[in-house]
Coordinates of C-alpha atoms and ligand atoms in Angstrom, one line a residue:
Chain M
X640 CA -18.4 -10.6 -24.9
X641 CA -16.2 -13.1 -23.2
X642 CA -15.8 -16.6 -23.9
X643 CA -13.7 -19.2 -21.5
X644 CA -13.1 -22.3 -23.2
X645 CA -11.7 -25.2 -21.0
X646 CA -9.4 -22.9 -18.3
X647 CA -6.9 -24.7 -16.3
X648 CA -5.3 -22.8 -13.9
X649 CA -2.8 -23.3 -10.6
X650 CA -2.3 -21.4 -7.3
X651 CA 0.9 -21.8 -5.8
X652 CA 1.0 -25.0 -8.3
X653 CA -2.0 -26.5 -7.3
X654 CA -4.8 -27.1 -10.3
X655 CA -7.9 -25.0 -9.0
X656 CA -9.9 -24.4 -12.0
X657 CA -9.8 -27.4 -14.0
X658 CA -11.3 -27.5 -17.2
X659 CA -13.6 -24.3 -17.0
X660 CA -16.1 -23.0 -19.7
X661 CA -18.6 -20.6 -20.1
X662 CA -19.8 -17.8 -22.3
X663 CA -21.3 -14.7 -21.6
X664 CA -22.9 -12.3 -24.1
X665 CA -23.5 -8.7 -24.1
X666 CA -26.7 -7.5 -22.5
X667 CA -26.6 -10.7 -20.1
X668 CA -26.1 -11.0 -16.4
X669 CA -24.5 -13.9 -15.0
X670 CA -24.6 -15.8 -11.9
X671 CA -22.2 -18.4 -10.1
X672 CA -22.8 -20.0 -7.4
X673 CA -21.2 -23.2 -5.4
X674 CA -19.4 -24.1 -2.2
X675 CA -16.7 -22.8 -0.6
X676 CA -12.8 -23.5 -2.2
X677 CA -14.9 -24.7 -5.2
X678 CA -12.3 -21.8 -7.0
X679 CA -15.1 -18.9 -7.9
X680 CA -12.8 -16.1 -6.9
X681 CA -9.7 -17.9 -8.1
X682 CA -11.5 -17.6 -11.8
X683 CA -12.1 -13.6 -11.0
X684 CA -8.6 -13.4 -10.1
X685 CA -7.2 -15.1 -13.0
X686 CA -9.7 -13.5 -15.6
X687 CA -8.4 -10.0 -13.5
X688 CA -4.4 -11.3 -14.3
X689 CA -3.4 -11.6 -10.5
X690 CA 0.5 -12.8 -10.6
X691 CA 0.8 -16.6 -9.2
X692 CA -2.9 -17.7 -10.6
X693 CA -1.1 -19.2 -13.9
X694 CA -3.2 -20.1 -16.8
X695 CA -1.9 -23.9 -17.7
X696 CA -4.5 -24.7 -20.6
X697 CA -7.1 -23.2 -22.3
X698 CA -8.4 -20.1 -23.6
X699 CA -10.0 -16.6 -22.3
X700 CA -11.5 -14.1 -24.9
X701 CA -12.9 -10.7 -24.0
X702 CA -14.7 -9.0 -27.1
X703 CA -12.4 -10.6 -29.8
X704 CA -9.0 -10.2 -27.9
X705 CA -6.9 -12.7 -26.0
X706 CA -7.7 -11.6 -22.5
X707 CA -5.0 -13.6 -20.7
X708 CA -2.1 -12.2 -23.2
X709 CA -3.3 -8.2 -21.6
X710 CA -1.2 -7.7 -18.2
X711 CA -3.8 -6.9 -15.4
X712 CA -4.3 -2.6 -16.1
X713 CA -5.0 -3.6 -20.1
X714 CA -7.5 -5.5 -19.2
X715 CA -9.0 -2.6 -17.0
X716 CA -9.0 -0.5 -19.7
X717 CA -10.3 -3.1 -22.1
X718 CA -13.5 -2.9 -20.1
X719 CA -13.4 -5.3 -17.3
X720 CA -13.6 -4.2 -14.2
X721 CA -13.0 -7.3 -10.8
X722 CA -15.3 -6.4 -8.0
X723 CA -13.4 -8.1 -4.9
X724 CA -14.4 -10.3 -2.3
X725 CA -12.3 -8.5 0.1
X726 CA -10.7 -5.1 -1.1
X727 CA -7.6 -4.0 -0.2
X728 CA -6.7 -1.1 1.9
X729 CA -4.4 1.4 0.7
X730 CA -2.7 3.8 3.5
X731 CA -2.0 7.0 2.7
X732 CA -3.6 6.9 -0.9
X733 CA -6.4 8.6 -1.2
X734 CA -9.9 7.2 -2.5
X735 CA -10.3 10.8 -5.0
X736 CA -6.7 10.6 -5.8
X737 CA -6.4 6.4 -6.8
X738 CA -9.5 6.3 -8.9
X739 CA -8.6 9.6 -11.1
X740 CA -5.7 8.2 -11.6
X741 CA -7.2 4.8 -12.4
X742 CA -10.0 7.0 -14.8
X743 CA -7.4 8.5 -16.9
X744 CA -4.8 5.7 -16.9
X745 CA -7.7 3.7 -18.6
X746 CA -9.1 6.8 -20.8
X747 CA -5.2 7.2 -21.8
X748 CA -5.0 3.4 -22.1
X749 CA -7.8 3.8 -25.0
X750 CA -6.5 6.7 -26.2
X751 CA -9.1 9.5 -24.7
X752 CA -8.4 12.4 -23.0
X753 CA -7.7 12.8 -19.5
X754 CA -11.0 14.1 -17.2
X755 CA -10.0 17.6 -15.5
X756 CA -10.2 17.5 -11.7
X757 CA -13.5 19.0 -11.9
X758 CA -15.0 16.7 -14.6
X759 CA -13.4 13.9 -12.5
X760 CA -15.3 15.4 -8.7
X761 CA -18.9 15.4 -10.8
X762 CA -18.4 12.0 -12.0
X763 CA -17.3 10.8 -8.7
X764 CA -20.4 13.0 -7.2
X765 CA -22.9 11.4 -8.9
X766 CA -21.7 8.2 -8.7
X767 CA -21.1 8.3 -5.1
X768 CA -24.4 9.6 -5.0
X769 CA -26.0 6.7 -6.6
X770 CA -24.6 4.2 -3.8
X771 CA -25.7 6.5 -1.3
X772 CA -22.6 7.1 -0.5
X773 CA -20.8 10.1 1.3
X774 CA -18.7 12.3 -0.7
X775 CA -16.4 13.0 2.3
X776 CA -15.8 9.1 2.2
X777 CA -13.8 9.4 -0.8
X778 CA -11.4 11.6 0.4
X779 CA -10.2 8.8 3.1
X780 CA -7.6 6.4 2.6
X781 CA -8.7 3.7 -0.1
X782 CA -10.7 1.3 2.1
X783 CA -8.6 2.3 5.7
X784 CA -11.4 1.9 8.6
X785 CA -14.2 0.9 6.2
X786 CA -16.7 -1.6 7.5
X787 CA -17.4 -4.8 5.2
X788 CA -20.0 -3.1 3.8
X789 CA -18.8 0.1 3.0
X790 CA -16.0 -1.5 1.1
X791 CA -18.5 -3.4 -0.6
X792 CA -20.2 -0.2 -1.2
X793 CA -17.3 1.6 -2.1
X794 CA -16.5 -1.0 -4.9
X795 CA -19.7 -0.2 -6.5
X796 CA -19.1 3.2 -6.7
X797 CA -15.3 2.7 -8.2
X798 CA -17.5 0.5 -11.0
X799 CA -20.1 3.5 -11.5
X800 CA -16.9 5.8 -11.9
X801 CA -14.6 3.5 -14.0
X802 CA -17.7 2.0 -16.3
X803 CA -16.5 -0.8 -17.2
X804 CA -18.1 -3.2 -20.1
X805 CA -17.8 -6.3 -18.1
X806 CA -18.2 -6.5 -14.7
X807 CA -16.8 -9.6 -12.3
X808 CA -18.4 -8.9 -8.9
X809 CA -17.2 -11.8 -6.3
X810 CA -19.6 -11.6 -2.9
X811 CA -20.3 -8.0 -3.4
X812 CA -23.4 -8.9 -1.5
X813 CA -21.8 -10.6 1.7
X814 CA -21.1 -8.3 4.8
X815 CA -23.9 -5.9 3.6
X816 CA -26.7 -5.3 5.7
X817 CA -31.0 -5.5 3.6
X818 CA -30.6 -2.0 3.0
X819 CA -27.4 -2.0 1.4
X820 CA -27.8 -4.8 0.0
X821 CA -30.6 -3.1 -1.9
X822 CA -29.2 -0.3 -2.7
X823 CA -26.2 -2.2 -4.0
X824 CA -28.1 -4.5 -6.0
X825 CA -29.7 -1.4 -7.9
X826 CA -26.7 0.3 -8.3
X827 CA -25.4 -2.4 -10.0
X828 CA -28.7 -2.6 -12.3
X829 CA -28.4 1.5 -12.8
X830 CA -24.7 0.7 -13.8
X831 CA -24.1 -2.2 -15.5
X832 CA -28.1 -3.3 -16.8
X833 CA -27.1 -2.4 -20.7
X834 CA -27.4 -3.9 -24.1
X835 CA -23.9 -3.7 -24.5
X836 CA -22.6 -4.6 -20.7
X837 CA -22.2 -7.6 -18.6
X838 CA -22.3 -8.8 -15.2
X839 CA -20.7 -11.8 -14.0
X840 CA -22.4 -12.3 -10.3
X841 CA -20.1 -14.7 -7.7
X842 CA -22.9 -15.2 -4.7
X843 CA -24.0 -17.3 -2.3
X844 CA -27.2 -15.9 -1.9
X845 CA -30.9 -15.6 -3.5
X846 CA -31.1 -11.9 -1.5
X847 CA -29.1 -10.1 -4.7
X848 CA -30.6 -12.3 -6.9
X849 CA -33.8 -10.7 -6.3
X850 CA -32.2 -7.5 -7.3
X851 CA -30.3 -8.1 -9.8
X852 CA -31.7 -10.6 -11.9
X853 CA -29.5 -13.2 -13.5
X854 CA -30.4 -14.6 -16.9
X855 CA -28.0 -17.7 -16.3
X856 CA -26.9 -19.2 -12.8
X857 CA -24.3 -21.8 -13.1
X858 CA -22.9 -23.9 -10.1
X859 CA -18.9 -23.9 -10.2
X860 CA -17.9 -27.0 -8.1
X861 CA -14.5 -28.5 -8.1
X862 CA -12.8 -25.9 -10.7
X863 CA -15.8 -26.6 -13.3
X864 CA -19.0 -25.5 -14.3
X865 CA -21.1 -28.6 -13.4
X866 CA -24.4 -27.6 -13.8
X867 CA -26.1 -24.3 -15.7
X868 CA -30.0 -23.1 -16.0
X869 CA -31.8 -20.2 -15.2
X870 CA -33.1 -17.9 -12.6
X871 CA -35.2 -21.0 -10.6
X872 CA -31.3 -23.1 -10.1
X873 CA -30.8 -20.5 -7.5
X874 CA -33.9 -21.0 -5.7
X875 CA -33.5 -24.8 -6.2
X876 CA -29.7 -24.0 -4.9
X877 CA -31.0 -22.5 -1.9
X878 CA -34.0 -25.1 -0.8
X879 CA -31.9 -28.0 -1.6
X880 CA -28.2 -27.2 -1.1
X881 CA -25.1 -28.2 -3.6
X882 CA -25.2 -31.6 -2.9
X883 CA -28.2 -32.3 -3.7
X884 CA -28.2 -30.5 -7.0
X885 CA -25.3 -31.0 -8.3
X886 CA -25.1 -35.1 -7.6
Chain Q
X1178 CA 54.4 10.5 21.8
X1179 CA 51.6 11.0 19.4
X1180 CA 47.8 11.1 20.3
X1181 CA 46.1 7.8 19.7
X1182 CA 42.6 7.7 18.8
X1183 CA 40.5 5.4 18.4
X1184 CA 38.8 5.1 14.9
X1185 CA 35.2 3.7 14.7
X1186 CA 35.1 0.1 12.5
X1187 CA 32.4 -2.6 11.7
X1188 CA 33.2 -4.2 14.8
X1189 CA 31.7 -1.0 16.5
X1190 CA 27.8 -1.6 17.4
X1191 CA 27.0 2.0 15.8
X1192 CA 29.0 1.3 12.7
X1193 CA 28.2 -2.3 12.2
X1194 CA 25.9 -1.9 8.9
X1195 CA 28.8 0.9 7.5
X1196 CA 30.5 0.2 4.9
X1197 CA 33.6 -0.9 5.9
X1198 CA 35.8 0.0 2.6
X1199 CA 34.3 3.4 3.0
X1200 CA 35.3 4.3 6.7
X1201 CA 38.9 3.1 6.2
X1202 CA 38.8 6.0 3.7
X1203 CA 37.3 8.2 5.5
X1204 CA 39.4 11.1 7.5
X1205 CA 39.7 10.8 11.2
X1206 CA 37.8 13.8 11.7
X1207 CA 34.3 12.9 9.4
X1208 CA 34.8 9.9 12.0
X1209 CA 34.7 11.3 15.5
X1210 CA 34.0 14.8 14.6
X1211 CA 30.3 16.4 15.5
X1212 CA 28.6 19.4 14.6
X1213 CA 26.9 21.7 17.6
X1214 CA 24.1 23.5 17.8
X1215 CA 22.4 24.7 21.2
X1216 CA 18.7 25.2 21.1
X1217 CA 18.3 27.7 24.2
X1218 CA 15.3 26.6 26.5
X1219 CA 11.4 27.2 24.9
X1220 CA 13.1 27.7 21.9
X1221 CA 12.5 26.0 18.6
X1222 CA 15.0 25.0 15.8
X1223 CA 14.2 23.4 13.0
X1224 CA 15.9 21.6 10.4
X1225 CA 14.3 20.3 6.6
X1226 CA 16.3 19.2 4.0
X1227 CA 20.1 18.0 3.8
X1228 CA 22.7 19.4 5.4
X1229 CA 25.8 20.6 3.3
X1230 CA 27.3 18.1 4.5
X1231 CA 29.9 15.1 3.4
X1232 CA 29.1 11.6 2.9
X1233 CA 29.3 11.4 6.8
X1234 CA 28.1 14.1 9.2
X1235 CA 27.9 13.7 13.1
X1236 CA 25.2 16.4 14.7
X1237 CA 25.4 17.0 18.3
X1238 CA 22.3 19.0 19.7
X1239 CA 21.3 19.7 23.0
X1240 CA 17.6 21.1 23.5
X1241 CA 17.1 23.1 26.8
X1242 CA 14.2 22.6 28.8
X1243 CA 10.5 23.2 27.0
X1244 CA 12.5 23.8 23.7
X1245 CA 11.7 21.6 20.7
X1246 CA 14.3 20.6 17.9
X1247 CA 12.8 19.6 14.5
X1248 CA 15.0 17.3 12.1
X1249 CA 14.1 16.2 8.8
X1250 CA 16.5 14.5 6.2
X1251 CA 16.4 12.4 3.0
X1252 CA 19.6 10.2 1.7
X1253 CA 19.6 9.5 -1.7
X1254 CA 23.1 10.2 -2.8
X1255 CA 26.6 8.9 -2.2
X1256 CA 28.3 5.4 -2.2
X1257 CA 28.4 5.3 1.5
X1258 CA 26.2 8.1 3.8
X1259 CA 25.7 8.1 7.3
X1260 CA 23.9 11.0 8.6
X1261 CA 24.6 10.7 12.6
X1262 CA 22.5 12.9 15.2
X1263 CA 22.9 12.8 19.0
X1264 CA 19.9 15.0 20.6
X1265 CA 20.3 15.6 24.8
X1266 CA 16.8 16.6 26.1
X1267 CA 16.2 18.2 29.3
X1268 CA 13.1 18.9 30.7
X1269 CA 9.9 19.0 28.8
X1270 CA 12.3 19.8 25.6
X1271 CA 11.0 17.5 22.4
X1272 CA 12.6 16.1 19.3
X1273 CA 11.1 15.5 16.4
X1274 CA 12.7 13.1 13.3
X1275 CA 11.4 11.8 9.8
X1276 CA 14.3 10.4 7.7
X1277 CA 13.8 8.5 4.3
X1278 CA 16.3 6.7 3.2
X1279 CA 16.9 5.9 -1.0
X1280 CA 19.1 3.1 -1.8
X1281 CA 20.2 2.0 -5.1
X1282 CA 23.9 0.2 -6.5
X1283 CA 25.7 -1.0 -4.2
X1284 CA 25.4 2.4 -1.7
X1285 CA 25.0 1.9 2.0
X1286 CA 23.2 4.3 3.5
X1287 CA 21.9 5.4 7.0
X1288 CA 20.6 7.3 10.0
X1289 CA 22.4 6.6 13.2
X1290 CA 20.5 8.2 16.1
X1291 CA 21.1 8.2 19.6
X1292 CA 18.4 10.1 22.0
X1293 CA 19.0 10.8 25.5
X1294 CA 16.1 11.8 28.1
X1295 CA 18.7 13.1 30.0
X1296 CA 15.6 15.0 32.3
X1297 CA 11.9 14.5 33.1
X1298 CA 9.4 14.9 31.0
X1299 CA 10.8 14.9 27.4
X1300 CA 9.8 13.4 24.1
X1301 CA 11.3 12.0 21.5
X1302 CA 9.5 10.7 18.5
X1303 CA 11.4 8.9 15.1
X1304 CA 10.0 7.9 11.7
X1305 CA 12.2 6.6 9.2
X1306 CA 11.3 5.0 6.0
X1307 CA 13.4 3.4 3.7
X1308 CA 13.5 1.7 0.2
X1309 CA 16.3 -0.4 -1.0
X1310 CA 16.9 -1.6 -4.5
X1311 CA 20.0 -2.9 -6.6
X1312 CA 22.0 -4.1 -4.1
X1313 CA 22.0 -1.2 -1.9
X1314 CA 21.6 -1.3 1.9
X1315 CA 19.5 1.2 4.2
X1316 CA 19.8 1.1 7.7
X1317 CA 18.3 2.9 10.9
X1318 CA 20.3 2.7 13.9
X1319 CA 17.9 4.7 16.8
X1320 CA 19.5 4.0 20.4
X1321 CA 17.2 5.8 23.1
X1322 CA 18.5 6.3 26.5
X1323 CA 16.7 7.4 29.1
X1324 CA 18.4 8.7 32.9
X1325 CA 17.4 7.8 36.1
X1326 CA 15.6 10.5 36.7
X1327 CA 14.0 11.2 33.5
X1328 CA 10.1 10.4 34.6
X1329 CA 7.6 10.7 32.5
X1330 CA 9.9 10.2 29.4
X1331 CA 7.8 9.7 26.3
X1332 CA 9.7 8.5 23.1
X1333 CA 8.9 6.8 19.9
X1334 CA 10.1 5.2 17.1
X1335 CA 9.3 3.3 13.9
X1336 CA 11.2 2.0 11.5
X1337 CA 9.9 0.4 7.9
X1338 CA 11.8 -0.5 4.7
X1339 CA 10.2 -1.7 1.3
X1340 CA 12.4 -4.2 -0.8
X1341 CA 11.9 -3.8 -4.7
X1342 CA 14.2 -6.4 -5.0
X1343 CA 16.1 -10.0 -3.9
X1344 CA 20.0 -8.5 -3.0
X1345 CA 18.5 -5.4 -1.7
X1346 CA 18.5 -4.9 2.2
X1347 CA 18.1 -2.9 4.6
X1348 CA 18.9 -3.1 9.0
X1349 CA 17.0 -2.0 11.7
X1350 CA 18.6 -1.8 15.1
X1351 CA 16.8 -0.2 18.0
X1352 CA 18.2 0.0 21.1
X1353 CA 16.6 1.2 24.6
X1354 CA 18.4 1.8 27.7
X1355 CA 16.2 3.0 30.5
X1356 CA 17.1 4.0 34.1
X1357 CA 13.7 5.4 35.1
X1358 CA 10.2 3.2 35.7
X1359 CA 7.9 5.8 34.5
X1360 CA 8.4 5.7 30.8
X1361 CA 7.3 5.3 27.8
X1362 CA 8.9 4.1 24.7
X1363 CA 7.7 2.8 22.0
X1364 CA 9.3 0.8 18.9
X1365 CA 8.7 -1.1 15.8
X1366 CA 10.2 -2.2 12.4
X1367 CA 9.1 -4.1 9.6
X1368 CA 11.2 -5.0 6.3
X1369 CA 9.3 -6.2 3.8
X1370 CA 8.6 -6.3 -0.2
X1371 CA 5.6 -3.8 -1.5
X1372 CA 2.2 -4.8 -1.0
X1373 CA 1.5 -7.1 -3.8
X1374 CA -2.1 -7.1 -2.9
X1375 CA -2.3 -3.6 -3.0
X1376 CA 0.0 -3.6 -6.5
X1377 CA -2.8 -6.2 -8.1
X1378 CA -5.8 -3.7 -6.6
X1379 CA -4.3 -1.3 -8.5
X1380 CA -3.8 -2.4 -11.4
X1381 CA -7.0 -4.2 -11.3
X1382 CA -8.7 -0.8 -11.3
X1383 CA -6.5 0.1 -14.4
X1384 CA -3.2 2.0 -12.9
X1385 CA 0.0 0.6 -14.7
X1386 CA 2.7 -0.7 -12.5
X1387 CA 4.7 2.0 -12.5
X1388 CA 2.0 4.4 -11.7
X1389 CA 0.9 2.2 -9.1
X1390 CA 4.2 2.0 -7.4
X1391 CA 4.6 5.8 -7.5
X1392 CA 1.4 6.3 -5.7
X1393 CA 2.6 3.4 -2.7
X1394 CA 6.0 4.7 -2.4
X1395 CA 4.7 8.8 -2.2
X1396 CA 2.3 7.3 0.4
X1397 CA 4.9 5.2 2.3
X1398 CA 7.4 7.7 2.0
X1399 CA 5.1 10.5 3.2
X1400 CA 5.3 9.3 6.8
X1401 CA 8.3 10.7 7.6
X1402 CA 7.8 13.3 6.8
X1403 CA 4.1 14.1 8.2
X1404 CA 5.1 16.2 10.8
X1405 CA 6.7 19.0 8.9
X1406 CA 3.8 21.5 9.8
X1407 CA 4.7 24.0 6.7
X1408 CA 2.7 21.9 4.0
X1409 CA 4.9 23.6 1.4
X1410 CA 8.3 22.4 2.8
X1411 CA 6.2 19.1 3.8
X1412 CA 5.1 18.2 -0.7
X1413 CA 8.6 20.1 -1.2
X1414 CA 10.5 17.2 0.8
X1415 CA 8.1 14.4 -0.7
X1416 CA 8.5 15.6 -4.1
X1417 CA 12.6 15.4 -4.0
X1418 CA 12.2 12.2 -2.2
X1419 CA 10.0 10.8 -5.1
X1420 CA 11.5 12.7 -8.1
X1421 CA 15.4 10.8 -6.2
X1422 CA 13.0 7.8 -6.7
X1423 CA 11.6 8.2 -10.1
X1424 CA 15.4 8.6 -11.0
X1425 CA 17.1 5.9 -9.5
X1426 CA 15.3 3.4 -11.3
X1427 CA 15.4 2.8 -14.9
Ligands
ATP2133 N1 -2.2 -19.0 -2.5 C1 -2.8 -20.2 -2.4 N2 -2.1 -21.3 -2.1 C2 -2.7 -22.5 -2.1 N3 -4.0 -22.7 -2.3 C3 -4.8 -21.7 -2.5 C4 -4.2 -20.3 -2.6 N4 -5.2 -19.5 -2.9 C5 -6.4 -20.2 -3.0 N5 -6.1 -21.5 -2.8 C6 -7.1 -22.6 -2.8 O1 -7.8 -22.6 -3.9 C7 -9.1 -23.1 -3.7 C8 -10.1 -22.2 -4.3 O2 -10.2 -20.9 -3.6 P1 -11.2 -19.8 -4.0 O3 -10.8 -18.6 -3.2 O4 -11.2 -19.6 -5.5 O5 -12.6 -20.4 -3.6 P2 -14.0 -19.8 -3.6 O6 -14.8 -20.6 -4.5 O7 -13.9 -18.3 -3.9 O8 -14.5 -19.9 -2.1 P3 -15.4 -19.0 -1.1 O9 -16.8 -19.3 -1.4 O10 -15.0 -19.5 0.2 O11 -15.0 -17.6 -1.4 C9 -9.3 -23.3 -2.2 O12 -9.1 -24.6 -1.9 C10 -8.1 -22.5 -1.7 O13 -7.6 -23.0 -0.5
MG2134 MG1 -14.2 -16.6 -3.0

């Protein structure tokens, strides 16, 4: 489903990622992990097209196409979908009235029809639903007064609405408290647990691990995947810390 | 011997951001002449849309005591507009402004404002948004005086422009002059380009740019205009503002 062969990329013309590989398949769930700066959500934001993360070398493919050639909505509507570390607030834009606009610019984007306002409401109902989310929070300003966690939360729901076929979810765990946390993590199961989806998982912690279970966990350190293995490098991760694992 | 008077020029605090070209063209009377209008005391008037006016008009209003004078206004036309209001306010009397400004080419325009607590107990509060493309200019000028014995004086404003582009610009001058000690006035302004983190959000959820931008610029635009009570007039106002922007760019 995608495949990143050797990605260099800059910030602000300073090499992050630096020689980056990996390959995720469709029915997998994938897990990075590693140490702060090590550039985890610089690869989500240059997978997601953000201008100034610039793409010096290699290549990114997402289900046959070349991902980096899409400009950032294309790739939306091509089926990936950038959970953030910290969304943005939006003053003055509604929740309801952002993500029907983001549903149909993608359906129209693939050449589907639009959802009517009251196909768009159920959706968003039951999705909302699913995240044990309020309805009424919708209808406030995207993200405006929203604690870490409900932002967190509220991501979740934007990925139940939007459905995407890969998702990139950087610390959607952090700032949520066990129960969240929980229901997050089987939200994101109920969502995105498919034979023909994927998940890539940017963590810190085992806690969502235990939800949502990876079939690959790979350490990103110094712009590179350095080390790769299954569910049990996470626990190693977390007895032992980076430095030990990694050296 | 004939009359001489005194034309306003750039050199003139409330005419520094004109255009200059365009006030040496200008007749002596869109210059130093002003519009009236009374509002009697407890009584409300209320104005929401453009005046017919030239590319400058000059409104003087006085607003007797408890009575409440409502202005509303969007430039997006003309090479150089200046739309000019002086409110007086006696006692307990309000006045209420949300101006957008629209610039695109090489138009300058703006709002000049000068507010005067002239009594106790008045309010005053400004909104003006602007966005400036091309190598226009949008300004807000909002001078707020308040008398001696003007206690009690409440009076906002706040000024923000977006810049879609390098050349474009836009001016903010506030100005306070206060006689009194109990008073409250509050100001702020902030130029800036649009939210690139917000543009990236969006588009990361699958809006296209220009979709995107719409839905910032309604939102940013809005502001001013959120205190029109009659939601009609209110989307009406937005809607003109937005379909002005939609066809200034190309
Ligand atoms: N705009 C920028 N200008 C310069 N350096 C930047 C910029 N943005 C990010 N960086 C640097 O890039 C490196 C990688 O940052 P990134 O946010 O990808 O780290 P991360 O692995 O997500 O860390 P964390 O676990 O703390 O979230 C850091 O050293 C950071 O300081
Ligand atoms: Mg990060």
């Amino acid at each position: 489903m995608l495949e990143i062969a050797n990605l260099h990329a800059t910030v602000a013309d300073k090499p992050i990622l630096k020689g980056l590989s990996l390959t995720i398949n469709a029915g997998e769930v994938h897990a990075i992990m590693g140490p702060n700066g090590a550039g985890k959500s610089t690869l989500g934001y240059t997978l997601g097209g953000r201008p100034g993360y610039e793409v010096t070398e290699g290549s990114a493919t997402f289900e046959g196409q070349d991902l980096l050639e899409l400009e950032p909505h294309e790739r939306a509507a091509a089926g990936l979908f950038l959970g953030f570390q910290y969304p943005v607030e939006i003053p003055g834009v509604s929740f309801v009235q952002f993500l029907r606009e983001a549903v149909n610019s993608q359906r129209k984007g693939r050449g589907e029809e639009p959802l009517s306002g009251g196909e768009f409401l159920r959706l968003a109902k039951d999705k909302a639903g699913l995240l044990k989310m309020d309805m009424d929070m919708l209808k406030r300003p995207v993200n405006v007064g929203f604690s870490g966690g409900e932002k967190k939360r509220a991501e979740m729901v934007q990925m139940g609405i939007l459905d995407p076929r890969l998702a990139i979810l950087d610390e959607t765990d952090s700032g949520l408290d066990i129960d969240a946390l929980r229901v997050v993590g089987e939200g994101i199961n109920a969502i995105m647990r498919k034979p023909d989806k994927a998940v890539l998982l940017i963590t810190h912690y085992q806690r969502l691990l235990d939800v949502v279970q990876p079939d690959f966990v790979h350490v990103l350190a110094g712009g590179r995947i350095v080390k790769s293995g299954g569910p049990e490098l996470a626990r190693q991760l977390e007895d032992e810390g980076y430095e030990a694992v990694v050296a | 011997m004939s009359e001489t008077r005194t034309l306003p020029t750039t050199r003139d605090e409330a005419w520094r951001y004109a255009d200059g070209a365009a006030l040496a063209a200008a007749s002596p009377e869109a210059l130093t002449g002003w519009h009236r209008l009374d509002v009697a005391p407890g009584e409300t008037a209320r104005h929401i849309g453009d005046a017919d006016a030239g590319d400058i008009d000059r409104l003087r209003v006085h607003v007797g005591a408890g009575g409440r004078y409502e202005h509303f206004a969007l430039l997006c036309e003309g090479h150089y507009t200046r739309r000019e209001i002086e409110v007086t306010l006696d006692e307990g009397a309000h006045f209420e402004f949300g101006g957008v400004v629209l610039g695109d080419g090489e138009a300058t325009r703006e709002f000049v404002t000068r507010v005067v607590h002239a009594q106790p107990d008045a309010t005053s509060n400004q909104l003006v948004r602007a966005v400036s493309r091309d190598r226009a200019t949008a300004n807000f000028l909002g001078r707020v005086e308040v008398a001696r014995d003007a206690q009690k004086t409440d009076a906002g404003q706040n000024f923000r422009a977006i810049l879609l582009n390098e050349g474009a610009s836009a001016n903010a001058k506030p100005e306070l002059e206060i006689f009194a000690d109990d008073v409250k006035c509050a100001h702020g302004a902030a130029i800036g380009a649009m939210d690139e983190a917000a543009a990236f959000y969006m588009a990361a959820r699958g809006l296209p740019p220009e979709v995107a931008r719409a839905l910032l610029i309604r939102a940013f635009i809005a502001d001013a205009f959120g205190a029109i009570d009659d939601e009609e007039a209110r989307d009406a106002m937005i809607g003109r503002a937005l379909a002005a922007f939609e066809a200034g760019h190309d």
